[in-house]
Amino acid sequence: MKRKYISERGAKASAQVLKPKVDRKTPIDEALEIFVRAKEAEGVRPGTVNGYYATVRYLCEWLGAETIYINDISADTVREYINYLRTERTPYAEDKHRKRSDNKMSVNTINIRIRTLRTMFRFLFNEGIIAANPMQNITQVRDDERQEVPGLNDEQVDRILASYDDKQFAQWRDKTLVLLLLDTGLRIGEAISLSPDQIDFRQLTLYVPSQIAKNRKHREIPISREVAKRLRQLADETQQYFGEDSRLFMNAYGEEFTDDAFRRRLNRLKRKINIEKLHPHMFRHTFARNYILNGGDIFTLQRILDHAEIQTTRKYIQMDNEHIRQQHNKFSPVRRIIKRNGIRL
């Protein structure tokens, strides 16, 4: 028998790293709950958790089996699902309360689902719940370059504002909200959650707490005197109607006004005034474009919009051909050269 050789006194046998035994009969809903509990412990927000549940629910509906085991999902399964999303599934197909469309699901939406599944399966693999990570070699779906969410032109903005009846509380509130979004570039969730004590009417700033900011960083945003005056009036009326503890934006029944309610109202308004697309984020893009056109710098804009990366801010500044012509006409270098040299045309 071969003898064991010890070269150094006090040497200890290296501990074997034992991987946990994989339970191949772990249902996908049980694996999801383990993942969600871990993410909640990390402090992810409820909206993110809801996204996890929705993404897995959509996948399970496509799989169609009564019981789905997490270890039965392979890379081929995921690729088949992605191809289904790309070529067959229509937007809102899983939501019976929303109108279906003949258009295919956007690449951005598909990639959001891919990122969610990638995060979940990586966690499950690292925890020893699955034997292999089916998302390891799955990449994002590529798409042709296309315009980001477009902003509104001046004529469209004027039509929107002119459509509101200031004698009606709900319409006057909506008009005030539109002006706020155009003045600050706030996300709709940040805007409708405002309370009067978040607005400094003397310094003309509003405060967005980290609890509702997407990047979890609080920030102060300047507002124009005109919009501040309108917000002050809205706050006075809301507190008069519904009490001093009311938020700034309330519905006509004294309940909290929601972003979904505002989207539905914009959807009805676009048909009334014949605008092809109209949703809250378009006001944010309109603010970003107009801020730059009016002489603002992109780094200050990044802070106002609460973007972690400058590349995101650049995507928000969508210039159409007319804007490009206007800017060139205003800043053309050759004009100064011609004027400086006295060149006659």
PDB file of C-alpha atoms in Angstrom, residues 158-303:
ATOM      1  CA  ASP A 158     -50.413  73.848 -28.169  1.00  0.00           C
ATOM      2  CA  ARG A 159     -53.276  71.558 -29.220  1.00  0.00           C
ATOM      3  CA  ILE A 160     -52.991  69.540 -26.014  1.00  0.00           C
ATOM      4  CA  LEU A 161     -53.039  72.602 -23.763  1.00  0.00           C
ATOM      5  CA  ALA A 162     -55.861  74.268 -25.710  1.00  0.00           C
ATOM      6  CA  SER A 163     -58.036  71.152 -25.342  1.00  0.00           C
ATOM      7  CA  TYR A 164     -58.391  71.489 -21.560  1.00  0.00           C
ATOM      8  CA  ASP A 165     -61.348  73.257 -19.962  1.00  0.00           C
ATOM      9  CA  ASP A 166     -60.013  75.197 -16.975  1.00  0.00           C
ATOM     10  CA  LYS A 167     -63.504  75.289 -15.441  1.00  0.00           C
ATOM     11  CA  GLN A 168     -63.394  71.518 -14.885  1.00  0.00           C
ATOM     12  CA  PHE A 169     -61.283  70.438 -11.901  1.00  0.00           C
ATOM     13  CA  ALA A 170     -59.997  67.209 -13.518  1.00  0.00           C
ATOM     14  CA  GLN A 171     -59.042  68.948 -16.759  1.00  0.00           C
ATOM     15  CA  TRP A 172     -57.416  71.878 -14.957  1.00  0.00           C
ATOM     16  CA  ARG A 173     -55.442  69.366 -12.865  1.00  0.00           C
ATOM     17  CA  ASP A 174     -54.370  67.475 -16.007  1.00  0.00           C
ATOM     18  CA  LYS A 175     -53.259  70.705 -17.665  1.00  0.00           C
ATOM     19  CA  THR A 176     -51.236  71.621 -14.585  1.00  0.00           C
ATOM     20  CA  LEU A 177     -49.619  68.170 -14.610  1.00  0.00           C
ATOM     21  CA  VAL A 178     -48.724  68.491 -18.317  1.00  0.00           C
ATOM     22  CA  LEU A 179     -47.135  71.903 -17.694  1.00  0.00           C
ATOM     23  CA  LEU A 180     -45.183  70.475 -14.741  1.00  0.00           C
ATOM     24  CA  LEU A 181     -43.850  67.614 -16.867  1.00  0.00           C
ATOM     25  CA  LEU A 182     -42.882  69.988 -19.669  1.00  0.00           C
ATOM     26  CA  ASP A 183     -41.163  72.303 -17.174  1.00  0.00           C
ATOM     27  CA  THR A 184     -39.178  69.731 -15.183  1.00  0.00           C
ATOM     28  CA  GLY A 185     -38.910  66.450 -17.114  1.00  0.00           C
ATOM     29  CA  LEU A 186     -40.160  64.525 -14.072  1.00  0.00           C
ATOM     30  CA  ARG A 187     -41.110  60.888 -14.458  1.00  0.00           C
ATOM     31  CA  ILE A 188     -44.873  60.517 -14.186  1.00  0.00           C
ATOM     32  CA  GLY A 189     -44.585  58.505 -10.956  1.00  0.00           C
ATOM     33  CA  GLU A 190     -42.432  61.225  -9.397  1.00  0.00           C
ATOM     34  CA  ALA A 191     -44.870  63.948 -10.443  1.00  0.00           C
ATOM     35  CA  ILE A 192     -48.156  62.446  -9.255  1.00  0.00           C
ATOM     36  CA  SER A 193     -46.687  61.453  -5.888  1.00  0.00           C
ATOM     37  CA  LEU A 194     -45.783  65.063  -5.039  1.00  0.00           C
ATOM     38  CA  SER A 195     -47.135  66.598  -1.881  1.00  0.00           C
ATOM     39  CA  PRO A 196     -47.202  70.368  -1.305  1.00  0.00           C
ATOM     40  CA  ASP A 197     -44.425  70.160   1.292  1.00  0.00           C
ATOM     41  CA  GLN A 198     -42.031  68.878  -1.398  1.00  0.00           C
ATOM     42  CA  ILE A 199     -42.272  72.217  -3.207  1.00  0.00           C
ATOM     43  CA  ASP A 200     -40.355  75.304  -2.120  1.00  0.00           C
ATOM     44  CA  PHE A 201     -42.488  78.087  -3.583  1.00  0.00           C
ATOM     45  CA  ARG A 202     -39.992  80.762  -2.527  1.00  0.00           C
ATOM     46  CA  GLN A 203     -36.861  79.140  -3.929  1.00  0.00           C
ATOM     47  CA  LEU A 204     -38.789  77.741  -6.919  1.00  0.00           C
ATOM     48  CA  THR A 205     -37.577  74.158  -6.475  1.00  0.00           C
ATOM     49  CA  LEU A 206     -39.204  70.811  -5.841  1.00  0.00           C
ATOM     50  CA  TYR A 207     -37.720  67.890  -3.957  1.00  0.00           C
ATOM     51  CA  VAL A 208     -37.794  64.296  -5.203  1.00  0.00           C
ATOM     52  CA  PRO A 209     -36.981  61.897  -2.314  1.00  0.00           C
ATOM     53  CA  SER A 210     -34.803  58.857  -2.892  1.00  0.00           C
ATOM     54  CA  GLN A 211     -37.719  56.568  -1.984  1.00  0.00           C
ATOM     55  CA  ILE A 212     -39.468  57.303  -5.279  1.00  0.00           C
ATOM     56  CA  ALA A 213     -36.501  58.211  -7.509  1.00  0.00           C
ATOM     57  CA  LYS A 214     -35.631  55.483  -9.981  1.00  0.00           C
ATOM     58  CA  ASN A 215     -31.907  55.624  -9.173  1.00  0.00           C
ATOM     59  CA  ARG A 216     -32.584  55.913  -5.399  1.00  0.00           C
ATOM     60  CA  LYS A 217     -30.945  59.344  -5.209  1.00  0.00           C
ATOM     61  CA  HIS A 218     -32.809  62.376  -3.955  1.00  0.00           C
ATOM     62  CA  ARG A 219     -32.585  65.529  -6.026  1.00  0.00           C
ATOM     63  CA  GLU A 220     -33.867  69.066  -6.230  1.00  0.00           C
ATOM     64  CA  ILE A 221     -35.286  70.344  -9.503  1.00  0.00           C
ATOM     65  CA  PRO A 222     -35.841  73.998 -10.432  1.00  0.00           C
ATOM     66  CA  ILE A 223     -39.317  75.012 -11.587  1.00  0.00           C
ATOM     67  CA  SER A 224     -40.470  78.125 -13.397  1.00  0.00           C
ATOM     68  CA  ARG A 225     -42.331  80.831 -11.519  1.00  0.00           C
ATOM     69  CA  GLU A 226     -45.371  80.328 -13.747  1.00  0.00           C
ATOM     70  CA  VAL A 227     -45.643  76.611 -13.019  1.00  0.00           C
ATOM     71  CA  ALA A 228     -44.957  77.185  -9.302  1.00  0.00           C
ATOM     72  CA  LYS A 229     -47.840  79.643  -9.173  1.00  0.00           C
ATOM     73  CA  ARG A 230     -50.145  77.111 -10.782  1.00  0.00           C
ATOM     74  CA  LEU A 231     -49.011  74.366  -8.391  1.00  0.00           C
ATOM     75  CA  ARG A 232     -49.652  76.648  -5.428  1.00  0.00           C
ATOM     76  CA  GLN A 233     -53.193  77.227  -6.655  1.00  0.00           C
ATOM     77  CA  LEU A 234     -53.728  73.496  -7.222  1.00  0.00           C
ATOM     78  CA  ALA A 235     -52.428  72.714  -3.713  1.00  0.00           C
ATOM     79  CA  ASP A 236     -54.788  75.287  -2.182  1.00  0.00           C
ATOM     80  CA  GLU A 237     -57.791  73.911  -4.062  1.00  0.00           C
ATOM     81  CA  THR A 238     -56.950  70.269  -3.352  1.00  0.00           C
ATOM     82  CA  GLN A 239     -56.540  70.911   0.376  1.00  0.00           C
ATOM     83  CA  GLN A 240     -59.759  72.923   0.412  1.00  0.00           C
ATOM     84  CA  TYR A 241     -61.693  70.110  -1.272  1.00  0.00           C
ATOM     85  CA  PHE A 242     -60.099  67.044   0.309  1.00  0.00           C
ATOM     86  CA  GLY A 243     -58.225  68.097   3.458  1.00  0.00           C
ATOM     87  CA  GLU A 244     -54.763  69.318   4.418  1.00  0.00           C
ATOM     88  CA  ASP A 245     -53.152  65.871   4.149  1.00  0.00           C
ATOM     89  CA  SER A 246     -54.010  65.541   0.466  1.00  0.00           C
ATOM     90  CA  ARG A 247     -51.384  64.940  -2.149  1.00  0.00           C
ATOM     91  CA  LEU A 248     -50.997  67.527  -4.874  1.00  0.00           C
ATOM     92  CA  PHE A 249     -52.662  65.463  -7.595  1.00  0.00           C
ATOM     93  CA  MET A 250     -55.988  63.890  -6.588  1.00  0.00           C
ATOM     94  CA  ASN A 251     -58.911  62.665  -8.640  1.00  0.00           C
ATOM     95  CA  ALA A 252     -62.307  64.356  -8.506  1.00  0.00           C
ATOM     96  CA  TYR A 253     -63.457  61.905  -5.814  1.00  0.00           C
ATOM     97  CA  GLY A 254     -60.676  62.817  -3.402  1.00  0.00           C
ATOM     98  CA  GLU A 255     -58.674  59.653  -4.131  1.00  0.00           C
ATOM     99  CA  GLU A 256     -55.030  59.509  -5.148  1.00  0.00           C
ATOM    100  CA  PHE A 257     -54.535  60.168  -8.853  1.00  0.00           C
ATOM    101  CA  THR A 258     -52.517  57.344 -10.455  1.00  0.00           C
ATOM    102  CA  ASP A 259     -50.167  57.204 -13.409  1.00  0.00           C
ATOM    103  CA  ASP A 260     -52.417  54.626 -15.089  1.00  0.00           C
ATOM    104  CA  ALA A 261     -55.404  56.948 -14.734  1.00  0.00           C
ATOM    105  CA  PHE A 262     -53.434  59.739 -16.386  1.00  0.00           C
ATOM    106  CA  ARG A 263     -52.358  57.411 -19.216  1.00  0.00           C
ATOM    107  CA  ARG A 264     -55.974  56.478 -19.868  1.00  0.00           C
ATOM    108  CA  ARG A 265     -56.976  60.130 -19.954  1.00  0.00           C
ATOM    109  CA  LEU A 266     -54.174  60.906 -22.412  1.00  0.00           C
ATOM    110  CA  ASN A 267     -55.277  57.971 -24.554  1.00  0.00           C
ATOM    111  CA  ARG A 268     -58.763  59.444 -24.809  1.00  0.00           C
ATOM    112  CA  LEU A 269     -57.343  62.912 -25.450  1.00  0.00           C
ATOM    113  CA  LYS A 270     -55.155  61.792 -28.358  1.00  0.00           C
ATOM    114  CA  ARG A 271     -58.215  60.509 -30.206  1.00  0.00           C
ATOM    115  CA  LYS A 272     -60.085  63.727 -29.488  1.00  0.00           C
ATOM    116  CA  ILE A 273     -57.358  65.998 -30.883  1.00  0.00           C
ATOM    117  CA  ASN A 274     -56.073  63.520 -33.490  1.00  0.00           C
ATOM    118  CA  ILE A 275     -52.521  62.873 -32.266  1.00  0.00           C
ATOM    119  CA  GLU A 276     -51.098  59.470 -33.186  1.00  0.00           C
ATOM    120  CA  LYS A 277     -49.220  58.843 -29.936  1.00  0.00           C
ATOM    121  CA  LEU A 278     -49.582  60.472 -26.546  1.00  0.00           C
ATOM    122  CA  HIS A 279     -48.304  59.106 -23.245  1.00  0.00           C
ATOM    123  CA  PRO A 280     -46.613  60.634 -20.175  1.00  0.00           C
ATOM    124  CA  HIS A 281     -43.015  59.846 -21.102  1.00  0.00           C
ATOM    125  CA  MET A 282     -43.327  61.936 -24.269  1.00  0.00           C
ATOM    126  CA  PHE A 283     -43.474  65.068 -22.117  1.00  0.00           C
ATOM    127  CA  ARG A 284     -40.173  64.061 -20.484  1.00  0.00           C
ATOM    128  CA  HIS A 285     -38.545  63.685 -23.905  1.00  0.00           C
ATOM    129  CA  THR A 286     -40.047  66.985 -25.043  1.00  0.00           C
ATOM    130  CA  PHE A 287     -38.544  68.729 -22.012  1.00  0.00           C
ATOM    131  CA  ALA A 288     -35.111  67.202 -22.692  1.00  0.00           C
ATOM    132  CA  ARG A 289     -35.070  68.278 -26.338  1.00  0.00           C
ATOM    133  CA  ASN A 290     -36.350  71.798 -25.647  1.00  0.00           C
ATOM    134  CA  TYR A 291     -33.908  72.242 -22.764  1.00  0.00           C
ATOM    135  CA  ILE A 292     -30.982  71.673 -25.124  1.00  0.00           C
ATOM    136  CA  LEU A 293     -32.517  73.740 -27.942  1.00  0.00           C
ATOM    137  CA  ASN A 294     -32.965  76.653 -25.542  1.00  0.00           C
ATOM    138  CA  GLY A 295     -29.283  76.631 -24.597  1.00  0.00           C
ATOM    139  CA  GLY A 296     -29.111  74.190 -21.670  1.00  0.00           C
ATOM    140  CA  ASP A 297     -26.123  71.859 -21.343  1.00  0.00           C
ATOM    141  CA  ILE A 298     -26.362  68.093 -21.400  1.00  0.00           C
ATOM    142  CA  PHE A 299     -24.579  67.552 -18.055  1.00  0.00           C
ATOM    143  CA  THR A 300     -27.073  69.683 -16.140  1.00  0.00           C
ATOM    144  CA  LEU A 301     -29.853  67.932 -18.036  1.00  0.00           C
ATOM    145  CA  GLN A 302     -28.472  64.569 -16.901  1.00  0.00           C
ATOM    146  CA  ARG A 303     -28.774  65.680 -13.255  1.00  0.00           C
TER     147      ARG A 303
END
